[in-house]
């Protein structure tokens, strides 16, 4: 059931200045991974300045609830697809279809750019995320290790767009 009806999903607008709010959302959404995933999330490396720079290189979609940022997702255009990262939804809005709507916005955008697929990585330990992305049509294509690790730390998942 989609309970996100009152939520507007939109591309980040020129002149956006709420970098602290966006960074706070990402940090809160990724906080439950602390102590669960190894190595720690790259979200810990973000600052308002690096987030602004990241947004300058990627397409960002926001989910807005009454003017408040309820969720976000970043999409990096590559030669053959889009890479999706930093999907985040505020805890109080989780389970309402906002993440699915953000991912749909990326899919629609990728189709508009004639890309046949979108791809993402999720950590090995986050099995609930694996299942969620599988329900969204993603399938595992690889397992990779972060630098310095001799075991897989991430799963690469891909969705072919029709």
JSON list of C-alpha atoms in Angstrom, two decimals, residues 59-149:
[
{"chain": "A", "resi": 59, "resn": "UNK", "atom": "CA", "xyz": [21.29, 13.77, -10.14]},
{"chain": "A", "resi": 60, "resn": "UNK", "atom": "CA", "xyz": [19.51, 14.01, -6.80]},
{"chain": "A", "resi": 61, "resn": "UNK", "atom": "CA", "xyz": [15.87, 13.31, -6.09]},
{"chain": "A", "resi": 62, "resn": "UNK", "atom": "CA", "xyz": [14.17, 14.45, -2.90]},
{"chain": "A", "resi": 63, "resn": "UNK", "atom": "CA", "xyz": [10.98, 13.29, -1.23]},
{"chain": "A", "resi": 64, "resn": "UNK", "atom": "CA", "xyz": [9.34, 16.30, 0.41]},
{"chain": "A", "resi": 65, "resn": "UNK", "atom": "CA", "xyz": [6.63, 16.09, 3.07]},
{"chain": "A", "resi": 66, "resn": "UNK", "atom": "CA", "xyz": [5.14, 19.49, 3.91]},
{"chain": "A", "resi": 67, "resn": "UNK", "atom": "CA", "xyz": [8.36, 21.17, 2.78]},
{"chain": "A", "resi": 68, "resn": "UNK", "atom": "CA", "xyz": [10.54, 18.88, 4.91]},
{"chain": "A", "resi": 69, "resn": "UNK", "atom": "CA", "xyz": [13.04, 16.47, 3.33]},
{"chain": "A", "resi": 70, "resn": "UNK", "atom": "CA", "xyz": [11.68, 12.99, 4.06]},
{"chain": "A", "resi": 71, "resn": "UNK", "atom": "CA", "xyz": [14.01, 11.09, 1.73]},
{"chain": "A", "resi": 72, "resn": "UNK", "atom": "CA", "xyz": [16.67, 11.33, -0.95]},
{"chain": "A", "resi": 73, "resn": "UNK", "atom": "CA", "xyz": [18.56, 9.33, -3.54]},
{"chain": "A", "resi": 74, "resn": "UNK", "atom": "CA", "xyz": [21.62, 10.13, -5.67]},
{"chain": "A", "resi": 75, "resn": "UNK", "atom": "CA", "xyz": [22.12, 8.79, -9.21]},
{"chain": "A", "resi": 76, "resn": "UNK", "atom": "CA", "xyz": [25.44, 8.92, -11.05]},
{"chain": "A", "resi": 77, "resn": "UNK", "atom": "CA", "xyz": [25.24, 8.68, -14.83]},
{"chain": "A", "resi": 78, "resn": "UNK", "atom": "CA", "xyz": [27.75, 6.22, -16.26]},
{"chain": "A", "resi": 79, "resn": "UNK", "atom": "CA", "xyz": [28.27, 5.24, -19.89]},
{"chain": "A", "resi": 80, "resn": "UNK", "atom": "CA", "xyz": [25.94, 2.21, -19.78]},
{"chain": "A", "resi": 81, "resn": "UNK", "atom": "CA", "xyz": [23.69, 2.86, -16.78]},
{"chain": "A", "resi": 82, "resn": "UNK", "atom": "CA", "xyz": [23.03, 4.90, -13.65]},
{"chain": "A", "resi": 83, "resn": "UNK", "atom": "CA", "xyz": [24.62, 4.04, -10.32]},
{"chain": "A", "resi": 84, "resn": "UNK", "atom": "CA", "xyz": [22.26, 4.62, -7.39]},
{"chain": "A", "resi": 85, "resn": "UNK", "atom": "CA", "xyz": [23.57, 5.62, -3.98]},
{"chain": "A", "resi": 86, "resn": "UNK", "atom": "CA", "xyz": [22.73, 7.27, -0.70]},
{"chain": "A", "resi": 87, "resn": "UNK", "atom": "CA", "xyz": [19.09, 6.19, -0.73]},
{"chain": "A", "resi": 88, "resn": "UNK", "atom": "CA", "xyz": [17.82, 7.49, 2.59]},
{"chain": "A", "resi": 89, "resn": "UNK", "atom": "CA", "xyz": [14.38, 7.88, 4.18]},
{"chain": "A", "resi": 90, "resn": "UNK", "atom": "CA", "xyz": [13.69, 9.41, 7.59]},
{"chain": "A", "resi": 91, "resn": "UNK", "atom": "CA", "xyz": [12.77, 6.70, 10.11]},
{"chain": "A", "resi": 92, "resn": "UNK", "atom": "CA", "xyz": [9.30, 8.13, 10.72]},
{"chain": "A", "resi": 93, "resn": "UNK", "atom": "CA", "xyz": [8.51, 7.87, 7.00]},
{"chain": "A", "resi": 94, "resn": "UNK", "atom": "CA", "xyz": [9.93, 4.40, 6.38]},
{"chain": "A", "resi": 95, "resn": "UNK", "atom": "CA", "xyz": [7.50, 1.73, 5.25]},
{"chain": "A", "resi": 96, "resn": "UNK", "atom": "CA", "xyz": [5.31, 4.23, 3.43]},
{"chain": "A", "resi": 97, "resn": "UNK", "atom": "CA", "xyz": [6.57, 3.67, -0.13]},
{"chain": "A", "resi": 98, "resn": "UNK", "atom": "CA", "xyz": [8.87, 6.71, -0.24]},
{"chain": "A", "resi": 99, "resn": "UNK", "atom": "CA", "xyz": [12.00, 4.69, -1.02]},
{"chain": "A", "resi": 100, "resn": "UNK", "atom": "CA", "xyz": [10.15, 2.91, -3.82]},
{"chain": "A", "resi": 101, "resn": "UNK", "atom": "CA", "xyz": [9.00, 6.25, -5.25]},
{"chain": "A", "resi": 102, "resn": "UNK", "atom": "CA", "xyz": [12.54, 7.64, -5.10]},
{"chain": "A", "resi": 103, "resn": "UNK", "atom": "CA", "xyz": [13.85, 4.57, -6.93]},
{"chain": "A", "resi": 104, "resn": "UNK", "atom": "CA", "xyz": [11.04, 4.92, -9.49]},
{"chain": "A", "resi": 105, "resn": "UNK", "atom": "CA", "xyz": [12.15, 8.52, -10.11]},
{"chain": "A", "resi": 106, "resn": "UNK", "atom": "CA", "xyz": [15.68, 7.27, -10.85]},
{"chain": "A", "resi": 107, "resn": "UNK", "atom": "CA", "xyz": [14.32, 4.58, -13.19]},
{"chain": "A", "resi": 108, "resn": "UNK", "atom": "CA", "xyz": [12.19, 7.09, -15.08]},
{"chain": "A", "resi": 109, "resn": "UNK", "atom": "CA", "xyz": [15.14, 9.48, -15.33]},
{"chain": "A", "resi": 110, "resn": "UNK", "atom": "CA", "xyz": [17.44, 6.69, -16.58]},
{"chain": "A", "resi": 111, "resn": "UNK", "atom": "CA", "xyz": [14.90, 5.67, -19.21]},
{"chain": "A", "resi": 112, "resn": "UNK", "atom": "CA", "xyz": [14.69, 9.30, -20.33]},
{"chain": "A", "resi": 113, "resn": "UNK", "atom": "CA", "xyz": [18.47, 9.27, -20.76]},
{"chain": "A", "resi": 114, "resn": "UNK", "atom": "CA", "xyz": [18.24, 6.00, -22.77]},
{"chain": "A", "resi": 115, "resn": "UNK", "atom": "CA", "xyz": [20.05, 3.94, -20.15]},
{"chain": "A", "resi": 116, "resn": "UNK", "atom": "CA", "xyz": [19.09, 0.25, -20.11]},
{"chain": "A", "resi": 117, "resn": "UNK", "atom": "CA", "xyz": [19.76, -0.35, -16.41]},
{"chain": "A", "resi": 118, "resn": "UNK", "atom": "CA", "xyz": [20.39, 0.99, -12.94]},
{"chain": "A", "resi": 119, "resn": "UNK", "atom": "CA", "xyz": [22.85, -0.50, -10.51]},
{"chain": "A", "resi": 120, "resn": "UNK", "atom": "CA", "xyz": [23.58, -0.23, -6.80]},
{"chain": "A", "resi": 121, "resn": "UNK", "atom": "CA", "xyz": [25.65, -1.78, -4.07]},
{"chain": "A", "resi": 122, "resn": "UNK", "atom": "CA", "xyz": [24.42, -2.97, -0.71]},
{"chain": "A", "resi": 123, "resn": "UNK", "atom": "CA", "xyz": [26.45, -4.34, 2.14]},
{"chain": "A", "resi": 124, "resn": "UNK", "atom": "CA", "xyz": [26.68, -8.09, 2.71]},
{"chain": "A", "resi": 125, "resn": "UNK", "atom": "CA", "xyz": [25.35, -7.73, 6.27]},
{"chain": "A", "resi": 126, "resn": "UNK", "atom": "CA", "xyz": [22.18, -5.84, 5.26]},
{"chain": "A", "resi": 127, "resn": "UNK", "atom": "CA", "xyz": [20.06, -8.83, 4.24]},
{"chain": "A", "resi": 128, "resn": "UNK", "atom": "CA", "xyz": [16.79, -6.89, 4.60]},
{"chain": "A", "resi": 129, "resn": "UNK", "atom": "CA", "xyz": [18.08, -4.46, 1.96]},
{"chain": "A", "resi": 130, "resn": "UNK", "atom": "CA", "xyz": [18.89, -7.37, -0.37]},
{"chain": "A", "resi": 131, "resn": "UNK", "atom": "CA", "xyz": [15.28, -8.54, -0.11]},
{"chain": "A", "resi": 132, "resn": "UNK", "atom": "CA", "xyz": [13.89, -5.03, -0.57]},
{"chain": "A", "resi": 133, "resn": "UNK", "atom": "CA", "xyz": [15.93, -4.42, -3.70]},
{"chain": "A", "resi": 134, "resn": "UNK", "atom": "CA", "xyz": [14.99, -7.85, -5.07]},
{"chain": "A", "resi": 135, "resn": "UNK", "atom": "CA", "xyz": [11.30, -6.92, -4.64]},
{"chain": "A", "resi": 136, "resn": "UNK", "atom": "CA", "xyz": [12.05, -3.78, -6.67]},
{"chain": "A", "resi": 137, "resn": "UNK", "atom": "CA", "xyz": [13.38, -5.93, -9.52]},
{"chain": "A", "resi": 138, "resn": "UNK", "atom": "CA", "xyz": [17.12, -5.94, -8.79]},
{"chain": "A", "resi": 139, "resn": "UNK", "atom": "CA", "xyz": [19.23, -9.07, -9.01]},
{"chain": "A", "resi": 140, "resn": "UNK", "atom": "CA", "xyz": [22.72, -9.80, -7.73]},
{"chain": "A", "resi": 141, "resn": "UNK", "atom": "CA", "xyz": [25.47, -9.62, -10.34]},
{"chain": "A", "resi": 142, "resn": "UNK", "atom": "CA", "xyz": [28.64, -9.53, -8.21]},
{"chain": "A", "resi": 143, "resn": "UNK", "atom": "CA", "xyz": [30.19, -9.55, -4.78]},
{"chain": "A", "resi": 144, "resn": "UNK", "atom": "CA", "xyz": [33.12, -7.25, -4.13]},
{"chain": "A", "resi": 145, "resn": "UNK", "atom": "CA", "xyz": [35.51, -6.46, -1.30]},
{"chain": "A", "resi": 146, "resn": "UNK", "atom": "CA", "xyz": [36.45, -3.03, -0.03]},
{"chain": "A", "resi": 147, "resn": "UNK", "atom": "CA", "xyz": [40.15, -2.25, -0.17]},
{"chain": "A", "resi": 148, "resn": "UNK", "atom": "CA", "xyz": [42.02, -4.13, 2.53]},
{"chain": "A", "resi": 149, "resn": "UNK", "atom": "CA", "xyz": [39.38, -6.86, 2.97]}
]
